[in-house]
Amino acid sequence: MNPDISRERENASFNLEILTNILDGGAEKTRRRREIESLVISDPDFQHEDLNFLSRSERYDAAVRKSAQMILKLREYGISDPEEIYSYKSCVHRGRPEPLDLHLGMFLPTLLNQSSPAQLEAFFMPAWNLEIIGTYAQTEMGHGTHIRGLETTATYDPSTQEFVLNSPTISSIKWWPGGLGKTSNHAIVLAQLYTQGKCHGLHAFITPIRCMKTHMPLPGVVVGDIGPKFGFDEVDNGYLKLENVRIPRENMLMKYAKVEPDGTYVKPPSDKLTYGTMVFIRSMIVGESARALSKSCTIAIRYSAVRHQSELRPGEPEPQILDYQAQQYKLFPLLATAYAFHFVGQYMSKTYHRISGDINQGDFSELPELHALSAGLKAFTTWVANAGIEVCRMSCGGHGYSRCSSLPDIYVTFTPTCTYEGENTVMMLQTARYLVKSYKQARAGQQLTGIVSYLNEPQSRIQPHSVSSRPTVVNINDLASLVEAYKFRAAKLVEMAAKNLQAELQHSKSNEDAWNNNSIDLVRASDAHCHYVVVKLFAAKLSEIGDTAVHSVLSTLALLYALHGVALSSGDFLQAGLLTVPQLAQISQRLKGLLSELRPNAVALVDAFDYRDEMLNSTLGRYDGNVYEHMFEWAKRSPLNHTEVHESHHKYLKPLRSKL
Amino acid sequence: MNPDISRERENASFNLEILTNILDGGAEKTRRRREIESLVISDPDFQHEDLNFLSRSERYDAAVRKSAQMILKLREYGISDPEEIYSYKSCVHRGRPEPLDLHLGMFLPTLLNQSSPAQLEAFFMPAWNLEIIGTYAQTEMGHGTHIRGLETTATYDPSTQEFVLNSPTISSIKWWPGGLGKTSNHAIVLAQLYTQGKCHGLHAFITPIRCMKTHMPLPGVVVGDIGPKFGFDEVDNGYLKLENVRIPRENMLMKYAKVEPDGTYVKPPSDKLTYGTMVFIRSMIVGESARALSKSCTIAIRYSAVRHQSELRPGEPEPQILDYQAQQYKLFPLLATAYAFHFVGQYMSKTYHRISGDINQGDFSELPELHALSAGLKAFTTWVANAGIEVCRMSCGGHGYSRCSSLPDIYVTFTPTCTYEGENTVMMLQTARYLVKSYKQARAGQQLTGIVSYLNEPQSRIQPHSVSSRPTVVNINDLASLVEAYKFRAAKLVEMAAKNLQAELQHSKSNEDAWNNNSIDLVRASDAHCHYVVVKLFAAKLSEIGDTAVHSVLSTLALLYALHGVALSSGDFLQAGLLTVPQLAQISQRLKGLLSELRPNAVALVDAFDYRDEMLNSTLGRYDGNVYEHMFEWAKRSPLNHTEVHESHHKYLKPLRSKL
């Protein structure tokens, strides 16, 4: 054990295990998580060389091998709880996506939720037993988030009782679905349904794409891998072009909408039924933001504790880089953010489960709010985490660029969350739509409930005031007061956006133009709303914590999170009259103080995330701090070192001498 | 040609060629650049498959092949001007680094500049003819930017008149030098010189590391590749561990410092002699920031002109995504930034060449200012460009994640500039040191000259005022007034940092502690200083431009750049009393107006950067806008598509069926 990092641990002011239990959601959950991790990590079937040393084809091969093993073992151990399956899978693939993700996470659940009883009978068991391996083919080359624009067609032919599937344009080729390129023999294809000469919008069709015996593409199916990406090397994201592919009528998923044998279309009873999945996945992504950021902080903070560099005082030994204020200022606000997002993730997951009970009962009343919240928080947390990972990476100096740090892998694995499951800017604008609507309702005298209830308050309709004539509301040392300030800022920005929208309507040709011409303000309002929610939930979490020492350190983190956000957006708070100019300087000083307060607990706070070395897979982030030795050992295994002399020397460089 | 993108070009309000000439630094330079590009791009020896389809070893192999060809052709064509060599090399390797970079860019120049005549005689021609292939081995595992901390030792042994080189610790292993792992047979090793029992600090030693005949590592030399990184796949960044490696006394570079045969050390006449190279490289990086960002903007803006998505008005065709205000707000400020950085790059290059004449005459008077400026601007521009590339990538939706967009490659190739040649935060603090020193000189009554002369002005020593009691200085529609505002903001933040430093000295144990405890303020002051310089240089460039139409569109860009920066840091401007709260809302509205004004010229403004398709290598950024067809063609060539059925199907998935 590196002595620097041992010393850090001795200095911690709180009991690690208590905090880990809080993060896991209880001691029993911690125990079970560790049990599953041990099960996977000690399993010789899941050992493998560093994936960064392999070619793309080898990486895909290794991932398929492990996924196949995983299916067997999950059944052998009888692990069937979805959260536990997710845990097990994360361990097997060390947090990376894998080729069967869409089979397990989308194909099977969609079959379960949208099949008629006859379809369940026909398809579910073969899919459960991986005779049928499926994916969910929604996104096309030309359309992603805006799914109504999808172009693939499924035209019903009553003469044979078949649907004829086609990709009528280049841009209609299915593009991106995971596992589509090489792995799957079936796809649930989202297509515009045409029957009796009329288009009925998007419906889902179980489409065989490869032969069950030979795995060769079926006639009319052009399928393949979309090529290398920024990360996701283990996944065969694929393309699918359909040319008059005929499937039986029974292959349209018919639990809700139906097409009768004669081609008569039967509408689904409600269009909100598929809404829930989207909300669920976006809520899950908030948790992913927390995980990606907490892993990155773990690596960067542990490394900063063992890395010594430069001189603070002439003649003295080089200090740990964690002692530099500039380094603390990069990392500690991100550490606070990681904690904030963990708690927001817990809240979202809890809220989803609470509301999904209602949804199953046909009560959709809370869904719009949850939908708006999950869209905004998905965008807010992924953007922040995305940038934060890179700050962590760059805070490790040159070694952060090495694949052995794991930081490049964390980044490329995480960054797609900013785009998939709803492009972030589009998500922010969806949340803005809900906020503006709520604001108008409040102005019209309606009493709002839930998270937007702050728009009821008269303070939200702030008139322009000079700074001096309004009392300053913020007490910069009081978290509750800061939560209020975030609330008023959000209210102010929602109001500004709504008013600008109103004003724009005087000049614009249409509502839609006015909306577009105010997108900047609308995104800003959503962002402020989400920021308020995060600060509020962090503060609320503190009240649940009984342990004094843990409460104290988390309070410091929460204050840092809140004040750092005020400093970054100080213009907003000044503009809203929530802050005075002299307070800005006080905040700067207070922030420096908070960095010093957190310094002794920094390593313990990342230890509490409890990532095993095998999960972090980072030489810089090792628990024992023995960074350099392991970096050297890792480098020696690099494929370019398999021979002492690379063949290019003999092919190109040696012959060059005689030519010059 | 895609009709959307043709229409964009028809709408341009200015003559493209005039702007391209301005960016190149004259019509003749544009002509010659294009000539060199054609020479390379039409050369069958430089054709190659997309590197993203190759394994790391194949990529290295392909790069060595092209570099060897390049050496032959440069000599064949008689291209010898350094700028033209750089151009040619960039074309051959499409902007990527290559294995001979350090041989050409560091090893040969260092030999030229620091060898004694006898050493030149012995080493230069063999190196010129690539019998000796060398690298520059400075960075170690434990030390990068702080070079005084390097640990490698070179101990003089007068009995044999040799230096004995050693890597005494794990952290002293040379780590990162390009071309060190596999390519080079020599390295200029930076080591602490010990002679007659005394350490004389860092000196440079020509060290053979591989056999000139077999290319095998020499005795005592442990050398290899440091393993896969975030990008730089073509380069064998290497490690070098030296175990009692003996080299002749004549291998220490002895133009300045010397070790006599008996071991007597002779000091160099000045320690500023190697200072210039550092300044030169950092100035060059400013230009790299401009290039990386302008390439990214070209790709994102062209793609946004051909991509149609979503609905603005129900029933109407999907709009170009460039018509969305939110998309414009992401891309146009970055476009303006790319232009700003191009002009700053031109200024830095011109200033360097002007001053380097003086330096060669022994006049170092302007060097400290240039050193501070190049350090700060290197950090400022690389950070902004680094984040900007990712904004461009994510503005392309899902397809930005595909390697065929080229955006991931631009990012991973560029991001190391934030760390190499001086870690950015360290650079910002170096600039801050110069600013604080200058501020103190001004307060002591000294008249400052050059770029920091604004610290002379009494306004810089602003006392706290309430907003109402000071006249507002900013006219938000006037660039000159905005330049002034940036200047006062910088002056204010330098003053605040200097005062906080003074105050901190009351509590701190030492100057060094006080410095560290104010790093946040110091970095912020440097950042504001650099921002001021960029705005000022952009404004200054406008006055050189005669063509009315070009002047007009560049003025719009400059105003956008300046106002967008004010909006992002509005707290600073409010705090300094340079802006009133009502003006903030005016700025928001003005920004929206500027986005609309630029919209018709957006594609022309990126066309003016004049990147050939072969250089961009991006399906999304194609000049003809035929994005989707080429994306499909590209994907089909993906290595995973070389067979219809991947072997993993037979190995793992098919056997699974019988086990479940």
mmCIF file of N, CA and C in Angstrom, chain B residues 361-411:
data_model
loop_
_atom_site.group_PDB
_atom_site.id
_atom_site.type_symbol
_atom_site.label_atom_id
_atom_site.label_comp_id
_atom_site.label_asym_id
_atom_site.label_seq_id
_atom_site.Cartn_x
_atom_site.Cartn_y
_atom_site.Cartn_z
ATOM 1 N N GLN B 361 19.952 38.219 -31.698
ATOM 2 C CA GLN B 361 20.927 39.290 -31.457
ATOM 3 C C GLN B 361 21.247 39.433 -29.961
ATOM 4 N N GLY B 362 20.692 38.551 -29.150
ATOM 5 C CA GLY B 362 20.967 38.638 -27.712
ATOM 6 C C GLY B 362 20.049 39.604 -26.965
ATOM 7 N N ASP B 363 19.018 40.113 -27.653
ATOM 8 C CA ASP B 363 18.087 41.034 -26.992
ATOM 9 C C ASP B 363 16.865 40.253 -26.519
ATOM 10 N N PHE B 364 16.788 40.029 -25.210
ATOM 11 C CA PHE B 364 15.707 39.213 -24.662
ATOM 12 C C PHE B 364 14.580 40.060 -24.063
ATOM 13 N N SER B 365 14.598 41.371 -24.310
ATOM 14 C CA SER B 365 13.708 42.249 -23.555
ATOM 15 C C SER B 365 12.227 41.933 -23.739
ATOM 16 N N GLU B 366 11.837 41.526 -24.941
ATOM 17 C CA GLU B 366 10.409 41.258 -25.143
ATOM 18 C C GLU B 366 10.013 39.817 -24.811
ATOM 19 N N LEU B 367 11.010 38.992 -24.484
ATOM 20 C CA LEU B 367 10.730 37.575 -24.276
ATOM 21 C C LEU B 367 9.782 37.290 -23.108
ATOM 22 N N PRO B 368 9.951 37.933 -21.956
ATOM 23 C CA PRO B 368 9.041 37.615 -20.843
ATOM 24 C C PRO B 368 7.575 37.850 -21.199
ATOM 25 N N GLU B 369 7.305 38.970 -21.896
ATOM 26 C CA GLU B 369 5.915 39.228 -22.280
ATOM 27 C C GLU B 369 5.415 38.161 -23.235
ATOM 28 N N LEU B 370 6.241 37.829 -24.226
ATOM 29 C CA LEU B 370 5.819 36.831 -25.206
ATOM 30 C C LEU B 370 5.654 35.466 -24.543
ATOM 31 N N HIS B 371 6.532 35.196 -23.588
ATOM 32 C CA HIS B 371 6.447 33.937 -22.853
ATOM 33 C C HIS B 371 5.129 33.847 -22.090
ATOM 34 N N ALA B 372 4.798 34.926 -21.388
ATOM 35 C CA ALA B 372 3.546 34.950 -20.615
ATOM 36 C C ALA B 372 2.344 34.852 -21.544
ATOM 37 N N LEU B 373 2.421 35.558 -22.669
ATOM 38 C CA LEU B 373 1.296 35.575 -23.593
ATOM 39 C C LEU B 373 1.103 34.200 -24.240
ATOM 40 N N SER B 374 2.196 33.585 -24.655
ATOM 41 C CA SER B 374 2.076 32.296 -25.342
ATOM 42 C C SER B 374 1.608 31.216 -24.374
ATOM 43 N N ALA B 375 2.052 31.287 -23.119
ATOM 44 C CA ALA B 375 1.603 30.310 -22.123
ATOM 45 C C ALA B 375 0.094 30.434 -21.911
ATOM 46 N N GLY B 376 -0.362 31.656 -21.655
ATOM 47 C CA GLY B 376 -1.776 31.878 -21.382
ATOM 48 C C GLY B 376 -2.652 31.558 -22.576
ATOM 49 N N LEU B 377 -2.251 32.037 -23.748
ATOM 50 C CA LEU B 377 -3.092 31.807 -24.928
ATOM 51 C C LEU B 377 -3.098 30.344 -25.348
ATOM 52 N N LYS B 378 -1.997 29.661 -25.128
ATOM 53 C CA LYS B 378 -1.984 28.219 -25.396
ATOM 54 C C LYS B 378 -3.069 27.548 -24.558
ATOM 55 N N ALA B 379 -3.111 27.881 -23.273
ATOM 56 C CA ALA B 379 -4.097 27.269 -22.381
ATOM 57 C C ALA B 379 -5.515 27.728 -22.740
ATOM 58 N N PHE B 380 -5.670 29.018 -22.921
ATOM 59 C CA PHE B 380 -6.997 29.570 -23.193
ATOM 60 C C PHE B 380 -7.595 28.973 -24.471
ATOM 61 N N THR B 381 -6.818 28.985 -25.552
ATOM 62 C CA THR B 381 -7.378 28.531 -26.833
ATOM 63 C C THR B 381 -7.574 27.015 -26.862
ATOM 64 N N THR B 382 -6.669 26.255 -26.248
ATOM 65 C CA THR B 382 -6.848 24.797 -26.308
ATOM 66 C C THR B 382 -8.041 24.354 -25.464
ATOM 67 N N TRP B 383 -8.235 24.974 -24.319
ATOM 68 C CA TRP B 383 -9.407 24.600 -23.512
ATOM 69 C C TRP B 383 -10.703 24.887 -24.262
ATOM 70 N N VAL B 384 -10.767 26.079 -24.825
ATOM 71 C CA VAL B 384 -11.996 26.452 -25.531
ATOM 72 C C VAL B 384 -12.217 25.553 -26.748
ATOM 73 N N ALA B 385 -11.167 25.329 -27.524
ATOM 74 C CA ALA B 385 -11.314 24.502 -28.723
ATOM 75 C C ALA B 385 -11.664 23.069 -28.339
ATOM 76 N N ASN B 386 -11.031 22.574 -27.287
ATOM 77 C CA ASN B 386 -11.275 21.211 -26.824
ATOM 78 C C ASN B 386 -12.760 20.985 -26.520
ATOM 79 N N ALA B 387 -13.326 21.876 -25.735
ATOM 80 C CA ALA B 387 -14.751 21.757 -25.423
ATOM 81 C C ALA B 387 -15.588 21.991 -26.677
ATOM 82 N N GLY B 388 -15.141 22.908 -27.525
ATOM 83 C CA GLY B 388 -15.900 23.249 -28.731
ATOM 84 C C GLY B 388 -16.008 22.098 -29.716
ATOM 85 N N ILE B 389 -14.948 21.330 -29.866
ATOM 86 C CA ILE B 389 -14.992 20.173 -30.770
ATOM 87 C C ILE B 389 -16.102 19.226 -30.336
ATOM 88 N N GLU B 390 -16.197 19.010 -29.032
ATOM 89 C CA GLU B 390 -17.212 18.098 -28.529
ATOM 90 C C GLU B 390 -18.622 18.655 -28.708
ATOM 91 N N VAL B 391 -18.766 19.961 -28.596
ATOM 92 C CA VAL B 391 -20.073 20.560 -28.867
ATOM 93 C C VAL B 391 -20.441 20.330 -30.331
ATOM 94 N N CYS B 392 -19.471 20.520 -31.221
ATOM 95 C CA CYS B 392 -19.725 20.270 -32.646
ATOM 96 C C CYS B 392 -20.119 18.810 -32.854
ATOM 97 N N ARG B 393 -19.366 17.909 -32.236
ATOM 98 C CA ARG B 393 -19.658 16.485 -32.413
ATOM 99 C C ARG B 393 -21.077 16.168 -31.953
ATOM 100 N N MET B 394 -21.426 16.658 -30.782
ATOM 101 C CA MET B 394 -22.736 16.316 -30.240
ATOM 102 C C MET B 394 -23.857 17.046 -30.971
ATOM 103 N N SER B 395 -23.527 18.130 -31.673
ATOM 104 C CA SER B 395 -24.558 18.815 -32.455
ATOM 105 C C SER B 395 -24.923 18.023 -33.707
ATOM 106 N N CYS B 396 -24.151 16.974 -34.009
ATOM 107 C CA CYS B 396 -24.456 16.131 -35.175
ATOM 108 C C CYS B 396 -25.307 14.922 -34.797
ATOM 109 N N GLY B 397 -25.847 14.895 -33.593
ATOM 110 C CA GLY B 397 -26.682 13.776 -33.188
ATOM 111 C C GLY B 397 -25.873 12.494 -33.168
ATOM 112 N N GLY B 398 -26.547 11.374 -33.374
ATOM 113 C CA GLY B 398 -25.899 10.073 -33.316
ATOM 114 C C GLY B 398 -24.707 9.955 -34.245
ATOM 115 N N HIS B 399 -24.843 10.475 -35.452
ATOM 116 C CA HIS B 399 -23.782 10.247 -36.436
ATOM 117 C C HIS B 399 -22.455 10.899 -36.056
ATOM 118 N N GLY B 400 -22.499 11.875 -35.150
ATOM 119 C CA GLY B 400 -21.251 12.454 -34.650
ATOM 120 C C GLY B 400 -20.399 11.445 -33.896
ATOM 121 N N TYR B 401 -21.021 10.360 -33.412
ATOM 122 C CA TYR B 401 -20.283 9.336 -32.681
ATOM 123 C C TYR B 401 -19.581 8.355 -33.611
ATOM 124 N N SER B 402 -20.028 8.331 -34.881
ATOM 125 C CA SER B 402 -19.395 7.407 -35.832
ATOM 126 C C SER B 402 -18.037 7.943 -36.222
ATOM 127 N N ARG B 403 -17.094 7.039 -36.363
ATOM 128 C CA ARG B 403 -15.757 7.437 -36.803
ATOM 129 C C ARG B 403 -15.797 8.038 -38.208
ATOM 130 N N CYS B 404 -16.874 7.746 -38.965
ATOM 131 C CA CYS B 404 -16.939 8.295 -40.312
ATOM 132 C C CYS B 404 -17.189 9.801 -40.297
ATOM 133 N N SER B 405 -17.583 10.343 -39.154
ATOM 134 C CA SER B 405 -17.776 11.789 -39.071
ATOM 135 C C SER B 405 -16.444 12.514 -38.946
ATOM 136 N N SER B 406 -15.434 11.790 -38.519
ATOM 137 C CA SER B 406 -14.095 12.317 -38.254
ATOM 138 C C SER B 406 -14.029 13.134 -36.965
ATOM 139 N N LEU B 407 -15.163 13.459 -36.371
ATOM 140 C CA LEU B 407 -15.126 14.302 -35.176
ATOM 141 C C LEU B 407 -14.454 13.613 -33.982
ATOM 142 N N PRO B 408 -14.700 12.304 -33.758
ATOM 143 C CA PRO B 408 -13.943 11.656 -32.677
ATOM 144 C C PRO B 408 -12.429 11.725 -32.905
ATOM 145 N N ASP B 409 -12.005 11.573 -34.161
ATOM 146 C CA ASP B 409 -10.567 11.622 -34.446
ATOM 147 C C ASP B 409 -9.996 13.013 -34.217
ATOM 148 N N ILE B 410 -10.751 14.031 -34.630
ATOM 149 C CA ILE B 410 -10.276 15.403 -34.402
ATOM 150 C C ILE B 410 -10.112 15.624 -32.902
ATOM 151 N N TYR B 411 -11.066 15.141 -32.131
ATOM 152 C CA TYR B 411 -10.991 15.358 -30.690
ATOM 153 C C TYR B 411 -9.782 14.663 -30.060
#
